[in-house]
Coordinates of C-alpha atoms in Angstrom, one line a residue:
Chain A
X622 CA -8.6 -20.1 -39.2
X623 CA -8.6 -17.6 -42.1
X624 CA -12.3 -18.6 -42.5
X625 CA -13.4 -17.2 -39.3
X626 CA -11.6 -13.9 -39.7
X627 CA -13.7 -13.3 -42.8
X628 CA -16.8 -12.6 -40.7
X629 CA -17.1 -9.0 -39.8
X630 CA -18.4 -9.9 -36.3
X631 CA -15.3 -12.0 -35.7
X632 CA -13.0 -9.1 -36.7
X633 CA -14.9 -6.8 -34.3
X634 CA -14.7 -9.4 -31.6
X635 CA -11.0 -9.7 -31.9
X636 CA -10.6 -5.9 -32.0
X637 CA -12.7 -5.8 -28.8
X638 CA -10.5 -8.5 -27.3
X639 CA -7.5 -6.2 -27.8
X640 CA -9.1 -3.2 -26.4
X641 CA -10.6 -5.0 -23.3
X642 CA -7.2 -6.6 -22.7
X643 CA -5.5 -3.2 -22.5
X644 CA -8.0 -1.8 -20.1
X645 CA -8.1 -5.0 -18.0
X646 CA -4.3 -5.5 -17.9
X647 CA -3.6 -2.0 -16.7
X648 CA -6.5 -1.7 -14.1
X649 CA -6.4 -5.3 -13.2
X650 CA -2.8 -4.9 -12.1
X651 CA -3.7 -2.1 -9.8
X652 CA -6.8 -4.0 -8.5
X653 CA -4.8 -7.1 -7.8
X654 CA -1.8 -5.4 -6.1
X655 CA -4.1 -3.0 -4.1
X656 CA -6.2 -5.9 -3.1
X657 CA -9.4 -4.5 -4.5
X658 CA -10.7 -7.5 -6.3
X659 CA -13.7 -7.9 -4.0
X660 CA -14.7 -4.2 -4.2
X661 CA -14.3 -4.3 -8.1
X662 CA -16.6 -7.3 -8.2
X663 CA -19.1 -5.4 -6.0
X664 CA -19.0 -2.4 -8.2
X665 CA -19.6 -4.5 -11.4
X666 CA -22.5 -6.4 -9.9
X667 CA -24.2 -3.4 -8.4
X668 CA -24.2 -1.8 -11.7
X669 CA -26.8 -4.3 -12.8
X670 CA -29.3 -2.5 -10.5
X671 CA -28.8 0.6 -12.7
X672 CA -29.6 -1.4 -15.8
X673 CA -32.8 -2.8 -14.4
X674 CA -34.0 0.6 -13.3
X675 CA -33.0 2.1 -16.7
X676 CA -35.3 -0.4 -18.4
X677 CA -38.1 0.4 -16.1
X678 CA -37.9 4.1 -16.5
X679 CA -37.2 3.9 -20.2
X680 CA -33.7 5.5 -20.3
X681 CA -30.5 4.3 -21.8
X682 CA -29.4 1.2 -19.7
X683 CA -25.7 2.3 -19.9
X684 CA -26.7 5.6 -18.3
X685 CA -28.3 3.6 -15.5
X686 CA -25.3 1.4 -15.2
X687 CA -22.9 4.3 -15.1
X688 CA -24.9 6.1 -12.4
X689 CA -25.0 2.9 -10.3
X690 CA -21.5 1.9 -10.7
X691 CA -20.1 5.3 -10.0
X692 CA -22.3 5.5 -6.9
X693 CA -21.3 2.1 -5.8
X694 CA -17.6 2.8 -6.4
X695 CA -17.7 5.8 -4.2
X696 CA -19.9 4.3 -1.6
X697 CA -17.9 1.1 -1.4
X698 CA -14.6 3.0 -1.5
X699 CA -15.7 5.1 1.4
X700 CA -16.9 2.1 3.3
X701 CA -13.6 0.3 2.6
X702 CA -11.5 3.1 4.1
X703 CA -13.5 4.9 6.6
X704 CA -16.0 2.7 8.5
X705 CA -15.1 0.6 11.4
X706 CA -17.7 -1.9 10.4
X707 CA -16.4 -4.9 8.6
X708 CA -16.0 -3.3 5.1
X709 CA -16.3 -6.7 3.2
X710 CA -19.7 -7.3 4.8
X711 CA -21.1 -4.0 3.8
X712 CA -19.7 -4.3 0.3
X713 CA -21.3 -7.7 0.1
X714 CA -24.7 -6.3 1.2
X715 CA -24.6 -3.5 -1.4
X716 CA -23.6 -5.9 -4.1
X717 CA -26.5 -8.3 -3.3
X718 CA -29.0 -5.3 -3.1
X719 CA -27.8 -3.9 -6.4
X720 CA -28.4 -7.1 -8.3
X721 CA -31.8 -7.6 -6.6
X722 CA -32.9 -4.2 -7.5
X723 CA -31.8 -4.9 -11.1
X724 CA -33.8 -8.2 -11.3
X725 CA -37.0 -6.8 -9.7
X726 CA -37.1 -3.7 -12.0
X727 CA -36.5 -5.9 -15.0
X728 CA -39.4 -8.1 -13.8
X729 CA -41.6 -5.0 -13.5
X730 CA -40.7 -3.8 -17.0
X731 CA -43.4 -4.8 -19.5
X732 CA -42.7 -6.1 -23.0
X733 CA -39.2 -7.1 -24.3
X734 CA -36.2 -7.2 -22.0
X735 CA -32.7 -8.7 -22.3
X736 CA -32.0 -11.5 -19.8
X737 CA -29.6 -11.4 -17.0
X738 CA -27.2 -13.8 -18.7
X739 CA -26.4 -11.4 -21.5
X740 CA -25.1 -8.8 -18.9
X741 CA -23.4 -11.5 -16.8
X742 CA -21.5 -13.1 -19.8
X743 CA -21.8 -10.3 -22.4
X744 CA -21.8 -10.8 -26.1
X745 CA -18.4 -10.2 -27.5
X746 CA -19.6 -11.5 -30.9
X747 CA -22.2 -8.7 -31.1
X748 CA -19.7 -5.8 -30.7
X749 CA -20.4 -2.9 -33.0
X750 CA -18.1 -0.3 -34.5
X751 CA -19.4 2.3 -32.1
X752 CA -18.6 0.0 -29.2
X753 CA -15.1 -0.2 -30.4
X754 CA -14.6 3.5 -30.5
X755 CA -16.1 3.9 -27.1
X756 CA -13.7 1.3 -25.7
X757 CA -10.8 3.0 -27.3
X758 CA -11.7 6.1 -25.5
X759 CA -12.0 4.3 -22.2
X760 CA -8.5 2.7 -22.9
X761 CA -7.0 6.0 -23.5
X762 CA -8.4 7.5 -20.3
X763 CA -7.3 4.5 -18.3
X764 CA -3.8 4.4 -19.7
X765 CA -3.4 8.2 -19.4
X766 CA -4.4 8.3 -15.8
X767 CA -2.2 5.4 -15.0
X768 CA 0.9 6.9 -16.6
X769 CA 0.2 10.2 -14.9
X770 CA 0.0 8.7 -11.4
X771 CA 2.0 5.6 -11.9
X772 CA 4.6 6.2 -9.2
X773 CA 1.9 7.3 -6.7
X774 CA -0.4 4.4 -7.5
X775 CA 2.6 2.1 -6.8
X776 CA 3.6 3.7 -3.6
X777 CA 0.0 3.7 -2.2
X778 CA -0.5 0.0 -3.3
X779 CA 2.9 -0.9 -1.6
X780 CA 2.6 1.1 1.7
X781 CA -0.2 3.6 2.0
X782 CA 0.9 4.9 5.4
X783 CA 4.3 5.8 4.2
X784 CA 2.9 7.5 1.1
X785 CA 0.7 9.6 3.5
X786 CA 3.7 10.7 5.5
X787 CA 5.2 12.0 2.2
X788 CA 2.0 14.0 1.8
X789 CA 0.9 12.1 -1.3
X790 CA -2.8 12.8 -1.8
X791 CA -3.7 9.2 -0.9
X792 CA -7.5 9.6 -0.6
X793 CA -7.8 11.5 -3.8
X794 CA -5.8 8.9 -5.6
X795 CA -8.0 6.2 -4.2
X796 CA -11.2 8.1 -5.4
X797 CA -9.7 8.4 -8.9
X798 CA -8.7 4.7 -9.0
X799 CA -12.1 3.5 -7.8
X800 CA -13.9 5.8 -10.2
X801 CA -11.7 4.5 -13.0
X802 CA -12.7 0.9 -12.0
X803 CA -16.4 1.9 -12.1
X804 CA -16.1 3.6 -15.6
X805 CA -14.2 0.7 -17.1
X806 CA -16.6 -1.8 -15.7
X807 CA -19.6 -0.1 -17.3
X808 CA -18.0 0.4 -20.6
X809 CA -16.7 -3.1 -20.8
X810 CA -19.7 -4.8 -19.4
X811 CA -21.9 -4.6 -22.5
X812 CA -19.2 -6.1 -24.5
X813 CA -17.8 -8.9 -22.4
X814 CA -20.1 -9.1 -19.4
X815 CA -19.7 -8.7 -15.7
X816 CA -18.1 -12.1 -15.0
X817 CA -15.6 -11.7 -17.8
X818 CA -14.6 -8.3 -16.5
X819 CA -13.8 -9.8 -13.2
X820 CA -12.0 -12.7 -14.6
X821 CA -9.9 -10.5 -16.9
X822 CA -9.2 -7.9 -14.2
X823 CA -7.9 -10.5 -11.8
X824 CA -6.5 -13.6 -13.5
X825 CA -3.9 -12.1 -15.9
X826 CA -2.6 -9.6 -13.3
X827 CA -2.5 -12.4 -10.7
X828 CA -0.4 -14.6 -13.0
X829 CA 1.9 -11.6 -13.6
X830 CA 2.3 -11.0 -9.9
X831 CA 3.4 -14.6 -9.4
X832 CA 6.4 -14.3 -11.6
X833 CA 7.3 -10.6 -12.3
X834 CA 8.9 -8.1 -9.9
X835 CA 7.7 -4.7 -11.2
X836 CA 4.3 -3.3 -11.5
X837 CA 4.9 -1.9 -15.1
X838 CA 6.0 -5.3 -16.3
X839 CA 3.0 -7.0 -14.8
X840 CA 0.7 -4.5 -16.7
X841 CA 2.4 -5.5 -19.9
X842 CA 2.2 -9.2 -19.2
X843 CA -1.4 -9.0 -17.9
X844 CA -2.4 -7.3 -21.1
X845 CA -0.6 -9.9 -23.3
X846 CA -2.1 -12.7 -21.2
X847 CA -5.6 -11.2 -21.4
X848 CA -5.3 -11.0 -25.1
X849 CA -4.1 -14.6 -25.4
X850 CA -7.0 -15.9 -23.3
X851 CA -9.5 -13.8 -25.1
X852 CA -8.4 -14.9 -28.6
X853 CA -7.8 -18.5 -27.5
X854 CA -11.2 -18.6 -25.9
X855 CA -12.9 -17.1 -28.9
X856 CA -11.3 -19.7 -31.2
X857 CA -12.2 -22.6 -28.9
X858 CA -15.8 -21.4 -28.6
X859 CA -16.0 -21.1 -32.4
X860 CA -14.5 -24.6 -32.9
X861 CA -16.7 -26.3 -30.3
X862 CA -19.8 -24.0 -30.6
X863 CA -19.6 -22.9 -26.9
X864 CA -20.5 -19.6 -25.2
X865 CA -17.7 -17.3 -26.0
X866 CA -17.5 -15.4 -22.6
X867 CA -17.6 -18.5 -20.5
X868 CA -14.9 -20.2 -22.7
X869 CA -12.6 -17.3 -22.4
X870 CA -13.0 -17.4 -18.6
X871 CA -12.2 -21.1 -18.4
X872 CA -9.1 -20.7 -20.6
X873 CA -7.9 -17.9 -18.2
X874 CA -8.9 -20.0 -15.1
X875 CA -7.0 -23.0 -16.4
X876 CA -3.9 -20.9 -17.1
X877 CA -4.1 -19.5 -13.6
X878 CA -4.1 -22.9 -12.0
X879 CA -1.2 -24.1 -14.2
X880 CA 0.7 -20.8 -13.3
X881 CA 0.1 -21.5 -9.6
X882 CA 1.5 -25.0 -9.9
X883 CA 4.5 -23.8 -11.9
X884 CA 5.3 -21.1 -9.4
X885 CA 5.2 -23.6 -6.5
X886 CA 7.5 -25.9 -8.5
X887 CA 10.2 -23.2 -9.3
X888 CA 10.0 -20.9 -6.3
X889 CA 12.6 -18.6 -7.7
X890 CA 11.7 -17.9 -11.3
X891 CA 14.1 -15.4 -12.9
X892 CA 12.3 -12.9 -15.1
X893 CA 15.4 -11.3 -16.7
Chain B
X641 CA 27.9 13.9 22.2
X642 CA 27.3 16.8 19.9
X643 CA 26.5 19.9 22.0
X644 CA 23.2 21.5 21.0
X645 CA 22.6 25.2 20.9
X646 CA 20.1 25.8 23.7
X647 CA 17.7 27.8 21.6
X648 CA 17.6 25.3 18.7
X649 CA 14.0 24.4 17.7
X650 CA 13.2 20.9 18.9
X651 CA 12.4 18.5 16.2
X652 CA 9.4 17.2 18.1
X653 CA 7.7 18.9 20.9
X654 CA 4.9 17.0 22.6
X655 CA 3.1 18.6 25.6
X656 CA 0.5 16.9 27.8
X657 CA -0.7 14.7 25.0
X658 CA -3.3 12.0 25.2
X659 CA -4.4 10.0 22.3
X660 CA -6.2 6.8 21.4
X661 CA -9.0 5.2 19.4
X662 CA -12.6 5.6 20.0
X663 CA -12.9 5.9 23.8
X664 CA -9.8 3.9 24.7
X665 CA -6.9 6.2 25.7
X666 CA -3.7 4.5 24.6
X667 CA -1.3 7.4 25.5
X668 CA -1.8 9.6 28.5
X669 CA -0.1 12.8 29.4
X670 CA 2.9 12.4 27.2
X671 CA 5.6 15.1 27.3
X672 CA 8.5 14.6 25.0
X673 CA 11.1 16.8 23.4
X674 CA 13.3 15.5 20.7
X675 CA 16.4 17.7 20.4
X676 CA 18.6 17.6 17.3
X677 CA 21.4 15.0 17.1
X678 CA 19.8 12.9 19.8
X679 CA 19.5 9.1 19.4
X680 CA 16.6 8.1 21.6
X681 CA 15.5 4.5 22.3
X682 CA 12.0 4.0 23.8
X683 CA 11.2 0.6 25.1
X684 CA 7.9 -0.7 26.3
X685 CA 5.7 -3.7 26.0
X686 CA 3.5 -4.5 23.0
X687 CA 0.2 -2.5 23.4
X688 CA 2.0 0.1 25.3
X689 CA 1.3 2.7 22.7
X690 CA 4.6 2.9 20.7
X691 CA 3.1 2.7 17.3
X692 CA 0.3 5.2 18.4
X693 CA 3.0 7.6 19.5
X694 CA 4.5 7.4 16.0
X695 CA 1.1 7.9 14.4
X696 CA 0.6 11.1 16.3
X697 CA 4.1 12.4 15.5
X698 CA 3.4 11.5 11.8
X699 CA 0.0 13.3 11.8
X700 CA -1.8 10.0 11.0
X701 CA -3.8 10.2 14.3
X702 CA -5.2 13.3 15.9
X703 CA -4.5 13.6 19.6
X704 CA -7.4 13.9 22.0
X705 CA -5.7 16.4 24.2
X706 CA -2.4 18.3 24.3
X707 CA -0.2 19.7 21.6
X708 CA 2.3 18.2 19.2
X709 CA 4.7 20.2 17.0
X710 CA 7.1 18.8 14.4
X711 CA 9.9 21.2 13.5
X712 CA 7.7 23.9 15.1
X713 CA 4.8 23.1 12.6
X714 CA 1.7 21.0 12.7
X715 CA 2.7 17.3 12.1
X716 CA 0.9 17.2 8.7
X717 CA 3.4 19.8 7.5
X718 CA 6.4 19.0 9.6
X719 CA 6.3 15.3 8.7
X720 CA 8.1 16.1 5.4
X721 CA 11.2 16.4 7.5
X722 CA 10.7 12.9 9.0
X723 CA 11.9 9.7 7.6
X724 CA 9.6 6.9 8.7
X725 CA 10.6 3.3 8.9
X726 CA 7.5 1.3 9.7
X727 CA 7.5 -2.2 11.3
X728 CA 8.1 -4.3 8.4
X729 CA 5.8 -7.3 9.1
X730 CA 3.4 -4.6 8.2
X731 CA 4.0 -5.1 4.4
X732 CA 2.8 -7.5 1.9
X733 CA 6.1 -9.3 1.7
X734 CA 5.2 -10.6 -1.7
X735 CA 4.7 -7.3 -3.4
X736 CA 6.4 -7.3 -6.7
X737 CA 8.9 -4.5 -6.6
X738 CA 12.6 -3.9 -6.9
X739 CA 14.6 -2.6 -3.9
X740 CA 15.6 0.6 -5.8
X741 CA 11.9 1.5 -6.5
X742 CA 11.1 1.1 -2.8
X743 CA 14.0 3.5 -1.9
X744 CA 12.6 6.0 -4.6
X745 CA 9.3 6.2 -2.8
X746 CA 11.2 8.3 -0.3
X747 CA 11.4 11.0 -2.9
X748 CA 7.6 11.2 -3.4
X749 CA 5.7 14.3 -2.4
X750 CA 3.1 16.8 -3.5
X751 CA 5.9 18.6 -5.5
X752 CA 6.6 15.4 -7.5
X753 CA 3.0 14.9 -8.6
X754 CA 2.7 14.9 -12.3
X755 CA 6.5 14.9 -12.6
X756 CA 8.7 11.9 -13.3
X757 CA 11.7 11.3 -11.0
X758 CA 14.6 13.5 -11.9
X759 CA 18.3 12.8 -12.2
X760 CA 18.7 14.5 -8.8
X761 CA 16.2 12.0 -7.4
X762 CA 18.2 9.1 -8.8
X763 CA 21.4 10.5 -7.4
X764 CA 19.9 10.7 -3.9
X765 CA 18.5 7.1 -4.2
X766 CA 21.9 5.7 -5.2
X767 CA 23.5 7.7 -2.3
X768 CA 21.0 6.2 0.2
X769 CA 21.5 2.7 -1.2
X770 CA 25.3 3.3 -0.6
X771 CA 24.6 4.6 2.9
X772 CA 22.9 1.3 3.8
X773 CA 25.6 -0.7 2.0
X774 CA 23.2 -2.3 -0.5
X775 CA 24.4 -0.7 -3.7
X776 CA 24.7 -4.1 -5.3
X777 CA 21.1 -5.0 -4.3
X778 CA 19.4 -2.1 -6.0
X779 CA 17.9 -4.2 -8.8
X780 CA 17.0 -7.2 -6.6
X781 CA 13.4 -7.9 -6.0
X782 CA 12.4 -6.9 -2.5
X783 CA 10.9 -10.3 -1.7
X784 CA 14.2 -12.0 -2.4
X785 CA 16.2 -10.0 0.2
X786 CA 16.8 -11.2 3.7
X787 CA 14.9 -9.7 6.6
X788 CA 17.9 -7.6 7.6
X789 CA 18.5 -6.3 4.0
X790 CA 14.8 -5.5 3.6
X791 CA 15.0 -3.5 6.8
X792 CA 18.0 -1.6 5.5
X793 CA 16.1 -0.9 2.3
X794 CA 13.3 0.7 4.3
X795 CA 15.9 2.8 6.2
X796 CA 17.2 3.9 2.8
X797 CA 13.8 4.8 1.7
X798 CA 13.4 7.0 4.8
X799 CA 16.8 8.5 4.2
X800 CA 15.8 9.3 0.6
X801 CA 13.4 11.9 2.0
X802 CA 16.5 13.8 3.3
X803 CA 15.0 13.8 6.7
X804 CA 16.1 15.7 9.9
X805 CA 14.6 12.9 12.0
X806 CA 14.3 9.2 11.5
X807 CA 11.4 7.3 13.2
X808 CA 12.0 3.6 13.5
X809 CA 9.2 1.2 14.7
X810 CA 10.8 -2.1 15.9
X811 CA 13.6 -1.9 13.4
X812 CA 15.1 -5.2 14.4
X813 CA 11.9 -7.2 14.6
X814 CA 12.1 -10.6 12.9
X815 CA 15.7 -10.0 12.1
X816 CA 18.6 -12.3 13.4
X817 CA 21.1 -11.2 15.9
X818 CA 23.9 -10.5 13.4
X819 CA 21.6 -8.5 11.1
X820 CA 20.3 -6.6 14.1
X821 CA 23.9 -5.6 15.1
X822 CA 24.5 -4.4 11.5
X823 CA 21.3 -2.3 11.6
X824 CA 22.5 -0.7 14.9
X825 CA 25.9 0.0 13.4
X826 CA 24.3 1.6 10.4
X827 CA 21.9 3.7 12.6
X828 CA 25.0 4.9 14.6
X829 CA 26.7 6.0 11.4
X830 CA 23.5 7.8 10.2
X831 CA 23.3 9.5 13.6
X832 CA 26.9 10.7 13.4
X833 CA 26.0 12.2 9.9
X834 CA 23.6 14.5 11.7
X835 CA 20.2 12.7 11.5
X836 CA 18.3 12.6 14.8
X837 CA 16.8 9.2 15.6
X838 CA 13.9 8.1 17.6
X839 CA 13.3 4.4 17.8
X840 CA 10.9 2.3 19.7
X841 CA 11.0 -1.4 20.5
X842 CA 9.5 -3.9 22.9
X843 CA 12.8 -5.7 23.2
X844 CA 15.3 -4.2 25.4
X845 CA 18.0 -6.5 23.9
X846 CA 18.0 -4.5 20.8
X847 CA 18.6 -1.1 22.6
X848 CA 22.3 -1.1 22.1
X849 CA 25.1 0.9 23.3
X850 CA 24.6 3.3 20.4
X851 CA 21.4 4.8 21.9
X852 CA 22.3 8.2 23.5
X853 CA 19.2 8.4 25.7
X854 CA 16.6 5.9 26.7
X855 CA 13.0 6.0 28.0
X856 CA 10.1 3.7 28.9
X857 CA 6.8 3.9 27.2
X858 CA 3.8 2.1 28.6
X859 CA 0.8 4.2 28.1
X860 CA 2.6 7.0 29.9
X861 CA 6.1 8.0 29.0
X862 CA 9.0 8.0 31.4
X863 CA 11.8 9.9 29.8
X864 CA 14.3 12.4 31.2
X865 CA 16.8 12.5 28.4
X866 CA 19.1 10.3 30.3
X867 CA 21.3 7.4 29.2
X868 CA 20.3 5.1 31.9
X869 CA 17.0 3.6 33.0
X870 CA 16.7 4.8 36.6
X871 CA 15.4 2.6 39.4
X872 CA 12.3 4.9 39.9
X873 CA 11.3 4.3 36.3
X874 CA 11.2 0.6 37.0
X875 CA 9.6 1.1 40.4
X876 CA 7.0 3.3 38.9
X877 CA 5.8 0.2 37.2
X878 CA 6.8 0.8 33.6
X879 CA 7.0 -2.9 32.9
X880 CA 10.6 -2.6 31.8
X881 CA 12.0 -6.1 31.8
X882 CA 14.5 -5.8 34.6
X883 CA 16.3 -9.1 34.0
X884 CA 17.2 -7.8 30.5
X885 CA 18.3 -4.5 31.7
X886 CA 20.7 -6.3 34.1
X887 CA 22.1 -9.0 31.9
X888 CA 21.3 -8.7 28.3
X889 CA 23.2 -5.6 27.3
X890 CA 26.8 -4.9 26.0
X891 CA 27.0 -2.0 28.5
X892 CA 25.2 -0.9 31.6
X893 CA 22.0 1.0 31.2
X894 CA 20.7 0.4 34.8
X895 CA 21.8 3.1 37.1
X896 CA 24.2 2.0 39.7
X897 CA 23.0 1.8 43.3
X898 CA 23.7 4.7 45.5
X899 CA 26.3 3.0 47.6
X900 CA 28.3 1.9 44.5
X901 CA 28.2 5.4 42.9

């Protein structure tokens, strides 16, 4: 145990775990309660299209990812709210096209190119100091915005029509939330990968929502759980020489199944 | 009944209004004036446009034709004086939130953006919990309340906006008979405290003796500000369930026949 902490990359990975957990705990709670899991996954995957195009045109892949994910956030957000088409269908289509664009442009790019797997599962063991600073900035933005609009986010998640009758700027808040998801996804993707972002956005908050009765408390618990899953998964992957991202996700997934069972067994768990 | 000054601004004034979705007109040629202190019950079948009427009054749906004024203003502006109690099957019943925090949402508004709730907000919230007789349930998670209690929490949330007018959409839906009676008792009290009430329901059983005036809504509205459902309303084919009118009520809402009167 003390052995693995002596590695610089392990220290960075643990610090990254803390920072990712904060962002995912807070945003994930909003995503789960507002039923935006599918749209978040869509945004995360569509961002891959931007990465592929960035490789091809020789610009910074993060810039490509950022452009695509913000574009996808707004487009999908608009689709979700305004069209009378089935929104989940349109989001699914955008998601698939985004990924396909990414793969094709990566194919077309000559020379060295990172493979898809490193974006899907990330490389938490390769986090740099600079990455950590960037993640800290993302965390501060996310937490700041959430504190600022906490009661409005809660009200729109609970009952959007009522919030609208109180003249709460419901649409603007939705755009802010969706943009925040897009930003966070891109920043965290390089570190932990697309799949792990989705896992950490949904699983800890979903467990929290099973047992707790307030949005604020769920954010805390989701952050804590996210941290436990990340560190637990890292240690397991180190001990058994497994892929870190996938191990973390399986730890989280197993915990979710256990939590579901536990909740079914004690229908009325007090949280006081 | 409280007398109303003849020149008081109506809370809601709807003239020749038609509204609907895409090309389907759900409401046609609606005329309705809601005067202060009234307690109006509108009945009509499901799909008769009850919820659509509320959406128009709340500025959530633009009418195709006609005008609507709330407190003499456009609905988007006037709705700040309305307390809205939506049909509660509409909610995610599992949403993790405490009853008090639901009531607090009634205090939201553009002025409260960027600002935390104040001591004044908390005072109003406590007062509203008291008005619906649920002071002891403030800390309870919403999902652990009974259907009737939950409905009263939504009424408290609407009251927290300090409204002139309360709009209730099927307030006794999926609530048992006893809880339903409590809710009507409560609405009666609230009405006596000076809040005007407009409620809609598909179930005539729930339109109790506390309603001051009654109307029928089935795409068109038949409302004359009267306490009774007149025979011509039924004859005009408003789908009002006649057998319920005659038997299901604690008092008579069906107008007596000419020879009896």
